[in-house]
Every structure is written in C-alpha cells, then in structure tokens.
PDB file of C-alpha atoms in Angstrom:
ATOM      1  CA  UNK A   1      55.856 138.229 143.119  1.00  0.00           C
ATOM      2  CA  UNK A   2      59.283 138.237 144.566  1.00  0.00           C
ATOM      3  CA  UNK A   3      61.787 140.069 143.262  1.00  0.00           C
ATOM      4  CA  UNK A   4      66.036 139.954 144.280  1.00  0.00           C
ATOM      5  CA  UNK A   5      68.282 143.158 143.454  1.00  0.00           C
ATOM      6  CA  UNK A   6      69.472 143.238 140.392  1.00  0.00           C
ATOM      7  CA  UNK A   7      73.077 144.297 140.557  1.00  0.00           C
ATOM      8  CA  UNK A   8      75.136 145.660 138.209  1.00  0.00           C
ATOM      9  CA  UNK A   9      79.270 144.649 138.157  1.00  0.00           C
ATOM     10  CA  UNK A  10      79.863 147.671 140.118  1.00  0.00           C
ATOM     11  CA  UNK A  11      77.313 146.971 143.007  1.00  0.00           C
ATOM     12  CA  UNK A  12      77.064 143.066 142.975  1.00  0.00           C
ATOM     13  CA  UNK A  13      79.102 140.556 145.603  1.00  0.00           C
ATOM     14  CA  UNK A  14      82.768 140.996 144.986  1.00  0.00           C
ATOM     15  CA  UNK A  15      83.281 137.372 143.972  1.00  0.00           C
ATOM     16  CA  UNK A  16      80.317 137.719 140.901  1.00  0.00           C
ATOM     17  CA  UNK A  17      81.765 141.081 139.468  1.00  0.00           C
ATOM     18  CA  UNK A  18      83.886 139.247 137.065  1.00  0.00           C
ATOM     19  CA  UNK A  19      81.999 137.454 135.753  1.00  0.00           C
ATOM     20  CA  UNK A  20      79.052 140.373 134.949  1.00  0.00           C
ATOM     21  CA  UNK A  21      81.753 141.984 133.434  1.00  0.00           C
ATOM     22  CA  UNK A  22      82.463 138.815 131.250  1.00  0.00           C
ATOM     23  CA  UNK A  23      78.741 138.485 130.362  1.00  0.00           C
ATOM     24  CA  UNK A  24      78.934 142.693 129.446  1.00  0.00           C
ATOM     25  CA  UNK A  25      81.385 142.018 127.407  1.00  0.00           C
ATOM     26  CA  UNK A  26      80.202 138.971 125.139  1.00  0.00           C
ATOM     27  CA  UNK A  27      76.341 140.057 125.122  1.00  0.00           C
ATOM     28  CA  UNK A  28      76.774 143.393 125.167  1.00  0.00           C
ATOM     29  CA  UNK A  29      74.926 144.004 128.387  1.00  0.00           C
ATOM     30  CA  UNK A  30      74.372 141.753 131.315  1.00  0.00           C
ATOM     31  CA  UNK A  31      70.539 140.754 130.940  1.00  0.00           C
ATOM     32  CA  UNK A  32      68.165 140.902 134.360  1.00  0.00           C
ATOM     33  CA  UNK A  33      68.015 136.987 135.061  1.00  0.00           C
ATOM     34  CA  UNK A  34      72.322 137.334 135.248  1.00  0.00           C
ATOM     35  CA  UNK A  35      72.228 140.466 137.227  1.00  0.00           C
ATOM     36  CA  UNK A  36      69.439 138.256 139.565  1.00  0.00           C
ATOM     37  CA  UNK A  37      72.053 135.154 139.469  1.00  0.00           C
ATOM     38  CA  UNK A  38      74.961 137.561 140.867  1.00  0.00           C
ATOM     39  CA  UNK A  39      73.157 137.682 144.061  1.00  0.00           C
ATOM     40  CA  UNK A  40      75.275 134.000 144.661  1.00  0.00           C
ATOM     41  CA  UNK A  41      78.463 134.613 142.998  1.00  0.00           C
ATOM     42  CA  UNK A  42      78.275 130.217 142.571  1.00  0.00           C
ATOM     43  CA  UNK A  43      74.951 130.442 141.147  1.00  0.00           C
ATOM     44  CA  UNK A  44      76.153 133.460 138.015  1.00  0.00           C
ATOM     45  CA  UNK A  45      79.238 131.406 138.123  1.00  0.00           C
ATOM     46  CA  UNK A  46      77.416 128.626 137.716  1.00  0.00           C
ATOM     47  CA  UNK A  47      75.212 129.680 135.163  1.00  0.00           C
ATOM     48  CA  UNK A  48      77.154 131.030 133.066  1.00  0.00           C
ATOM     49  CA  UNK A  49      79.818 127.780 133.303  1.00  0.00           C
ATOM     50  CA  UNK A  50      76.573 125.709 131.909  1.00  0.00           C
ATOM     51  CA  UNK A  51      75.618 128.101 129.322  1.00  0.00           C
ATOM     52  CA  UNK A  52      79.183 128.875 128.232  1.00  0.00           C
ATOM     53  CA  UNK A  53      79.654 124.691 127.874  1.00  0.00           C
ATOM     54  CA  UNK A  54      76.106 124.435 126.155  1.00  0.00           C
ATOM     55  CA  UNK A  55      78.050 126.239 123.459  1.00  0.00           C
ATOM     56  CA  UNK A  56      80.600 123.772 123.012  1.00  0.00           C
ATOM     57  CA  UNK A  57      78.107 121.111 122.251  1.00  0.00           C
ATOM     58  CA  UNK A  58      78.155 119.879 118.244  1.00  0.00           C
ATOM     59  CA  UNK A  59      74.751 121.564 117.871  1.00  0.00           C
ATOM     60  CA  UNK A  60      74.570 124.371 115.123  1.00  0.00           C
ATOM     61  CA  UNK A  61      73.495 127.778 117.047  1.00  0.00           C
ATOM     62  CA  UNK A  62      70.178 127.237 115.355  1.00  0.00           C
ATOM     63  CA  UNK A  63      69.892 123.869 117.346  1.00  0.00           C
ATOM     64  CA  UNK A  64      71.059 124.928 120.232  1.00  0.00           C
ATOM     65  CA  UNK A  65      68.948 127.754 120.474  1.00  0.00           C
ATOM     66  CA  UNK A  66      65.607 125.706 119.388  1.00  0.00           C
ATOM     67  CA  UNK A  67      66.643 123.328 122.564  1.00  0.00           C
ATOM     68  CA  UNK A  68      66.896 126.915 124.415  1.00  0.00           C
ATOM     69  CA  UNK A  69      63.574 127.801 122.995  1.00  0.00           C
ATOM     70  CA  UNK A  70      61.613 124.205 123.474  1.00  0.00           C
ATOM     71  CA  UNK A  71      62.755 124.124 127.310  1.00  0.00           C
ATOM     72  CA  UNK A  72      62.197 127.297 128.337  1.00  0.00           C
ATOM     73  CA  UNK A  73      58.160 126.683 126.747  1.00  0.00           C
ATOM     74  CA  UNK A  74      58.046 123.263 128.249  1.00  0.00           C
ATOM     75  CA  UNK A  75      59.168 124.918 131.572  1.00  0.00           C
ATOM     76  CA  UNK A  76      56.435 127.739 130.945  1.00  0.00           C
ATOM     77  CA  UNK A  77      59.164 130.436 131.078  1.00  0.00           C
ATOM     78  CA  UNK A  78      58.307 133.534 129.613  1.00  0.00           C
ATOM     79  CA  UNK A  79      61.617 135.735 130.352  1.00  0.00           C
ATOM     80  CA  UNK A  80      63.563 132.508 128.520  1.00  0.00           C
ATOM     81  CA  UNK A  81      61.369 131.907 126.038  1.00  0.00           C
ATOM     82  CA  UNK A  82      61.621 136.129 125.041  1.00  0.00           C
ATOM     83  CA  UNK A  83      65.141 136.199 124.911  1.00  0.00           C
ATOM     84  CA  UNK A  84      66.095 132.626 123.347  1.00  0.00           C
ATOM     85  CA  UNK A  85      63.578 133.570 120.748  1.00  0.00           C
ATOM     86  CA  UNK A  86      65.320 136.479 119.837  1.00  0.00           C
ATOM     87  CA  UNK A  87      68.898 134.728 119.457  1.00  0.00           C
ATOM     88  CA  UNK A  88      66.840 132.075 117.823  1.00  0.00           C
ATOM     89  CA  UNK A  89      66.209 134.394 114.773  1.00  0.00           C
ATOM     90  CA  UNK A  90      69.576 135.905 114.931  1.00  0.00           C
ATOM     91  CA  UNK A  91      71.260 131.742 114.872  1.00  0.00           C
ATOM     92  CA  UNK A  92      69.200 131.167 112.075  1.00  0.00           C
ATOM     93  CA  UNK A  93      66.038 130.325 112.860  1.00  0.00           C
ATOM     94  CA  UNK A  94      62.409 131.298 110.648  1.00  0.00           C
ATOM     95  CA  UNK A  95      59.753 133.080 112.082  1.00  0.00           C
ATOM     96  CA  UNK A  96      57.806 130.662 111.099  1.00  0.00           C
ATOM     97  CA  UNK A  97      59.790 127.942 113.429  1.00  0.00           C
ATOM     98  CA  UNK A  98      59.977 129.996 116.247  1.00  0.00           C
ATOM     99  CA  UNK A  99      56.401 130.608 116.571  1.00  0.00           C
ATOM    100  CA  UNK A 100      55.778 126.684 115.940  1.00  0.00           C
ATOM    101  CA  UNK A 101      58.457 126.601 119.336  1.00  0.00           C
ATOM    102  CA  UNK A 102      56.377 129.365 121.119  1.00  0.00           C
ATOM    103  CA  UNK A 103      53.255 127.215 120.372  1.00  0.00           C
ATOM    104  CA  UNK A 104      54.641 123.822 121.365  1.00  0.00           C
ATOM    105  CA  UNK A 105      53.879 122.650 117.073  1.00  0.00           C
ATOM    106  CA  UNK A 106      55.363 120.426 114.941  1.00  0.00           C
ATOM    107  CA  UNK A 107      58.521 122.202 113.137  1.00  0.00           C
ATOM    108  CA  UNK A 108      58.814 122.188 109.232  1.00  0.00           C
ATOM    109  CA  UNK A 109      61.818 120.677 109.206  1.00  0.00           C
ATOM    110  CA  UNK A 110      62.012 117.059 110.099  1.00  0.00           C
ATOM    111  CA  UNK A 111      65.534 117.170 111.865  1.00  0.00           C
ATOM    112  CA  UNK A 112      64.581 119.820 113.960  1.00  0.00           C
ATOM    113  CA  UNK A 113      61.148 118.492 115.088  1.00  0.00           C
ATOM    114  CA  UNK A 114      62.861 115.281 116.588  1.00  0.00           C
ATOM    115  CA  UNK A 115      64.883 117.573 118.435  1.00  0.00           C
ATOM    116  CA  UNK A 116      62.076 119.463 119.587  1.00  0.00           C
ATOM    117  CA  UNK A 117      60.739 116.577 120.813  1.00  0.00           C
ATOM    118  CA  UNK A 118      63.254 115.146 122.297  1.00  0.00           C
ATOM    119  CA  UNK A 119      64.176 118.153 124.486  1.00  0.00           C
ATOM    120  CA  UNK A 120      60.433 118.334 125.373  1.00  0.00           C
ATOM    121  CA  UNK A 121      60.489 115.444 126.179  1.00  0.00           C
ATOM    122  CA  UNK A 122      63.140 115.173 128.550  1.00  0.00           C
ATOM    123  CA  UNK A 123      61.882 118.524 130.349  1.00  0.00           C
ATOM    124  CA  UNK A 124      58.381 116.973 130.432  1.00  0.00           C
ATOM    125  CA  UNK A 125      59.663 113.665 131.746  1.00  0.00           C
ATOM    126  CA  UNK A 126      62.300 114.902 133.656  1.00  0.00           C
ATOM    127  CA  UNK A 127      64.898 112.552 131.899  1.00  0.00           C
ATOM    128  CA  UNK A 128      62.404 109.572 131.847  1.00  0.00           C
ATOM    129  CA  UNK A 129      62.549 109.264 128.370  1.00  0.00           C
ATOM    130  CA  UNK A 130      60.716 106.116 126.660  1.00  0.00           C
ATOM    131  CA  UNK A 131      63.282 103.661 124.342  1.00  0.00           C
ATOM    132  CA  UNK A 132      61.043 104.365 121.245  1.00  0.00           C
ATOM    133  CA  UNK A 133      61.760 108.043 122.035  1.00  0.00           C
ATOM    134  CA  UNK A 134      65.561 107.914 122.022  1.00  0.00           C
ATOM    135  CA  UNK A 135      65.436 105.890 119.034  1.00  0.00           C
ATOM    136  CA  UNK A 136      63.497 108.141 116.927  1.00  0.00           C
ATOM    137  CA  UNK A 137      65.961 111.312 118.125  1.00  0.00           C
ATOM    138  CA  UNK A 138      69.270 108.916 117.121  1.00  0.00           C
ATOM    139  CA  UNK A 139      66.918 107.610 113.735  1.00  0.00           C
ATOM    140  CA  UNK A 140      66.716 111.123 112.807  1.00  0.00           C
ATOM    141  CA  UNK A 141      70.631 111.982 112.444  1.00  0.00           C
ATOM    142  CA  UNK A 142      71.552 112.638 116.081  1.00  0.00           C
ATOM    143  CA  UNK A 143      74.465 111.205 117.739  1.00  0.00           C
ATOM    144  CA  UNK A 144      74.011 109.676 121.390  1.00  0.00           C
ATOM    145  CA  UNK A 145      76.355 112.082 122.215  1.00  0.00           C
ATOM    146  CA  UNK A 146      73.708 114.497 121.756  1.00  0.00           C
ATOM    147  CA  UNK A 147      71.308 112.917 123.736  1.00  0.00           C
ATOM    148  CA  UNK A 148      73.759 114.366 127.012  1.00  0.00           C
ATOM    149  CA  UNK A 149      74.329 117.331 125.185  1.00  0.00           C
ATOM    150  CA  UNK A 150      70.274 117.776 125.104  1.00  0.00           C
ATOM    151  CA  UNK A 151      70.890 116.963 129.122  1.00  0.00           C
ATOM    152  CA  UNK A 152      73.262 119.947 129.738  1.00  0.00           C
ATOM    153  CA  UNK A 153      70.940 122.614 127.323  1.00  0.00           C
ATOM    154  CA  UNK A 154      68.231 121.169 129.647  1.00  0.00           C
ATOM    155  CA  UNK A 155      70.428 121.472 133.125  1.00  0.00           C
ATOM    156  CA  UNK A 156      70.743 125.345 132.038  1.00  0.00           C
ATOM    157  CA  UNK A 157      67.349 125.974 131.508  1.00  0.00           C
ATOM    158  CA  UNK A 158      66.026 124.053 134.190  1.00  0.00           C
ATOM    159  CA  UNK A 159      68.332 126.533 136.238  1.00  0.00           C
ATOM    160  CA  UNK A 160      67.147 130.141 134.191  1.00  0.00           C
ATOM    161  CA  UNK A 161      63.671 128.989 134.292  1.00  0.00           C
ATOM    162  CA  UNK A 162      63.094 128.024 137.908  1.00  0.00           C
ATOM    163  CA  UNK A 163      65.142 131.310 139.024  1.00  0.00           C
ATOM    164  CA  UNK A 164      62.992 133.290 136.864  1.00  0.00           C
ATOM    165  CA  UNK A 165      60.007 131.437 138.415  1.00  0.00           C
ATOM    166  CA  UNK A 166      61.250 132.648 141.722  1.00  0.00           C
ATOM    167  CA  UNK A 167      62.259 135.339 141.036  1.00  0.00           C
ATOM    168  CA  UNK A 168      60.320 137.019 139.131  1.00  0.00           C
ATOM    169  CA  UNK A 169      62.914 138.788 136.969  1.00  0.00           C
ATOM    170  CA  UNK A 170      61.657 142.154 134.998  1.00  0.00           C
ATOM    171  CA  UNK A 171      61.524 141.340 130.791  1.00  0.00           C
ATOM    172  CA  UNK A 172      64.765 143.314 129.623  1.00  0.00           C
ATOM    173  CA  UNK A 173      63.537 146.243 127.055  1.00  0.00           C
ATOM    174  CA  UNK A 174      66.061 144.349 124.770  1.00  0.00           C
ATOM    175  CA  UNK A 175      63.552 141.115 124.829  1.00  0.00           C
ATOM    176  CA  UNK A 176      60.489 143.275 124.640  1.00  0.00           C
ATOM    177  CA  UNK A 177      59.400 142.898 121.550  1.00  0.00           C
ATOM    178  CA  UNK A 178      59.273 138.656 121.996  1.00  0.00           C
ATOM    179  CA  UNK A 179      57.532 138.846 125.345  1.00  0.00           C
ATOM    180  CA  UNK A 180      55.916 135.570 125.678  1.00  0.00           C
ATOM    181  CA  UNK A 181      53.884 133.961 128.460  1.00  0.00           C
ATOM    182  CA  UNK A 182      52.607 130.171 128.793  1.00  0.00           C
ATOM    183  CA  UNK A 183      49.080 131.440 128.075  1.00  0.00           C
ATOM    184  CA  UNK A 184      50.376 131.906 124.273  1.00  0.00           C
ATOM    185  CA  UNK A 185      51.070 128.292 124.254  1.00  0.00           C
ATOM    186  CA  UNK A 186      48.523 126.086 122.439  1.00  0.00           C
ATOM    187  CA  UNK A 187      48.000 122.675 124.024  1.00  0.00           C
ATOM    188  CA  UNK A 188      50.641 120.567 122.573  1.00  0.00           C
TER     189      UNK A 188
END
C-alpha cells in the first residue's frame, strides 16, 4: 500500500490551496482522495475542473451520480464507489438502486439501466463501444450528446479511481457507513 500526504489548504503546495479551499467550501470538507490530488496542484486542479464540468452535463443529479456509481464499480473502486453512493441517495437515488449499482444488477427502472450499461460499458471497453450498444442507450431517451457527456463522467472517474488505486487513499469517516470493496460485487 502506498500512501501520499494528505494535505490540508493550510499545508498543501501553494498553487492547490485555492482550490481545497473551494472544495471546503462547496462539500463542506475537502474529502482524502482531493487532499491526495493537492499533492500536483494540476492534478486537484484538474480534478476538480472535470468534476465541476460533469455537473454541467443535462444529466439529473440522480444520473449523474448512477454514472459516478457504475464507473467507480466497473473500475473496482471502493473509496468512489463509498462516497458516490452516498450522494447517490442524497440526488435521489433508492436503496434499492444503489445496491443493484454496488452489485453490477439490472436497475428497476428502464431509463436508468441503459445508462448503467452504457457507462459500464464504456469503462469495460474503454470507449470501444459496439453500434447495437449506442443504439440501445440513444433508443432509450438519451441524446448523443450524452453519449460524450457519459465520456467526461467516465474521464473523472477513470482519474479518482486509478489515484485511489495508487494511492491508496484512507475511507473518509464521512463515507464510512457505504464502505464498499469489489469483493461485494456479484459477477455481472
């Protein structure tokens, strides 16, 4: 396990304090994996540029955060798939979908599976994502717009996951009670 420092706005690189302070302020606290990104003042700068424009995308906070939620399980992420699963409930998500997410299940909604899919997809495949596959995302309701707007949620992910791979960021006690690891994945 390798762990970086996890600075706070007062002790991180000069050129990252601002932006901790802007992620204190709209969160509440700056969560580990941030405080590990403000190591590289480009990579929190970075990060939080992607997840900031994620939010812009014409996904409700319930789909954004299920695209949050199906990445960070696809990538096997257990410090994403805590903390997304948490502002999953609070966007408006059911218990009852966000353990299907957890699991890697079908959804209960129909809208909402394609998207599942099609975000696990696109993790799994790494963009490589068969014809019939698109079509079945746009069949459901979804714009091709959406289809690059699945890109970006999956560009900020890619980047939390693999640093948290790296990493090895510490759980937050705020995302303790949705610890998750791969293991609680069934086979898909």
């Amino acid at each position: 396990m390798r762990h970086f420092p996890l600075p706070t706005a007062e002790t991180a690189p000069e050129a990252s304090r601002a932006t901790l302070v802007a992620i204190e302020k709209a969160w509440g606290f700056a969560p580990n994996l941030m405080r590990t990104f403000a190591n590289s003042p480009a990579v929190v700068q970075g990060a939080w540029g992607l997840l900031g424009a994620f939010q812009q995308t014409s996904f409700t906070p319930a789909e954004r955060e299920l695209v949050m939620i199906a990445a960070s399980v696809e990538n096997a992420c257990g410090y994403c798939t805590a903390g997304h699963s948490l502002m999953g409930k609070g966007a408006g998500l059911s218990d009852t979908q966000i353990a299907a997410l957890r699991a890697g299940e079908a959804l209960d909604d129909a809208r909402l599976e394609a998207l599942r899919r099609f975000t696990t997809a696109v993790v799994a495949r790494r963009g490589h994502v068969g014809e019939v596959e698109l079509q079945a995302f746009l069949a459901s309701g979804y714009a091709p717009p959406q289809v690059l707007e699945v890109v970006l949620g999956v560009a900020a992910k890619t980047l939390t996951n693999y640093t948290d791979h790296l990493a090895s960021v510490p759980l937050d006690d705020a995302f303790q009670s949705a610890a998750w690891t791969p293991a609680s994945r069934k086979a898909a």
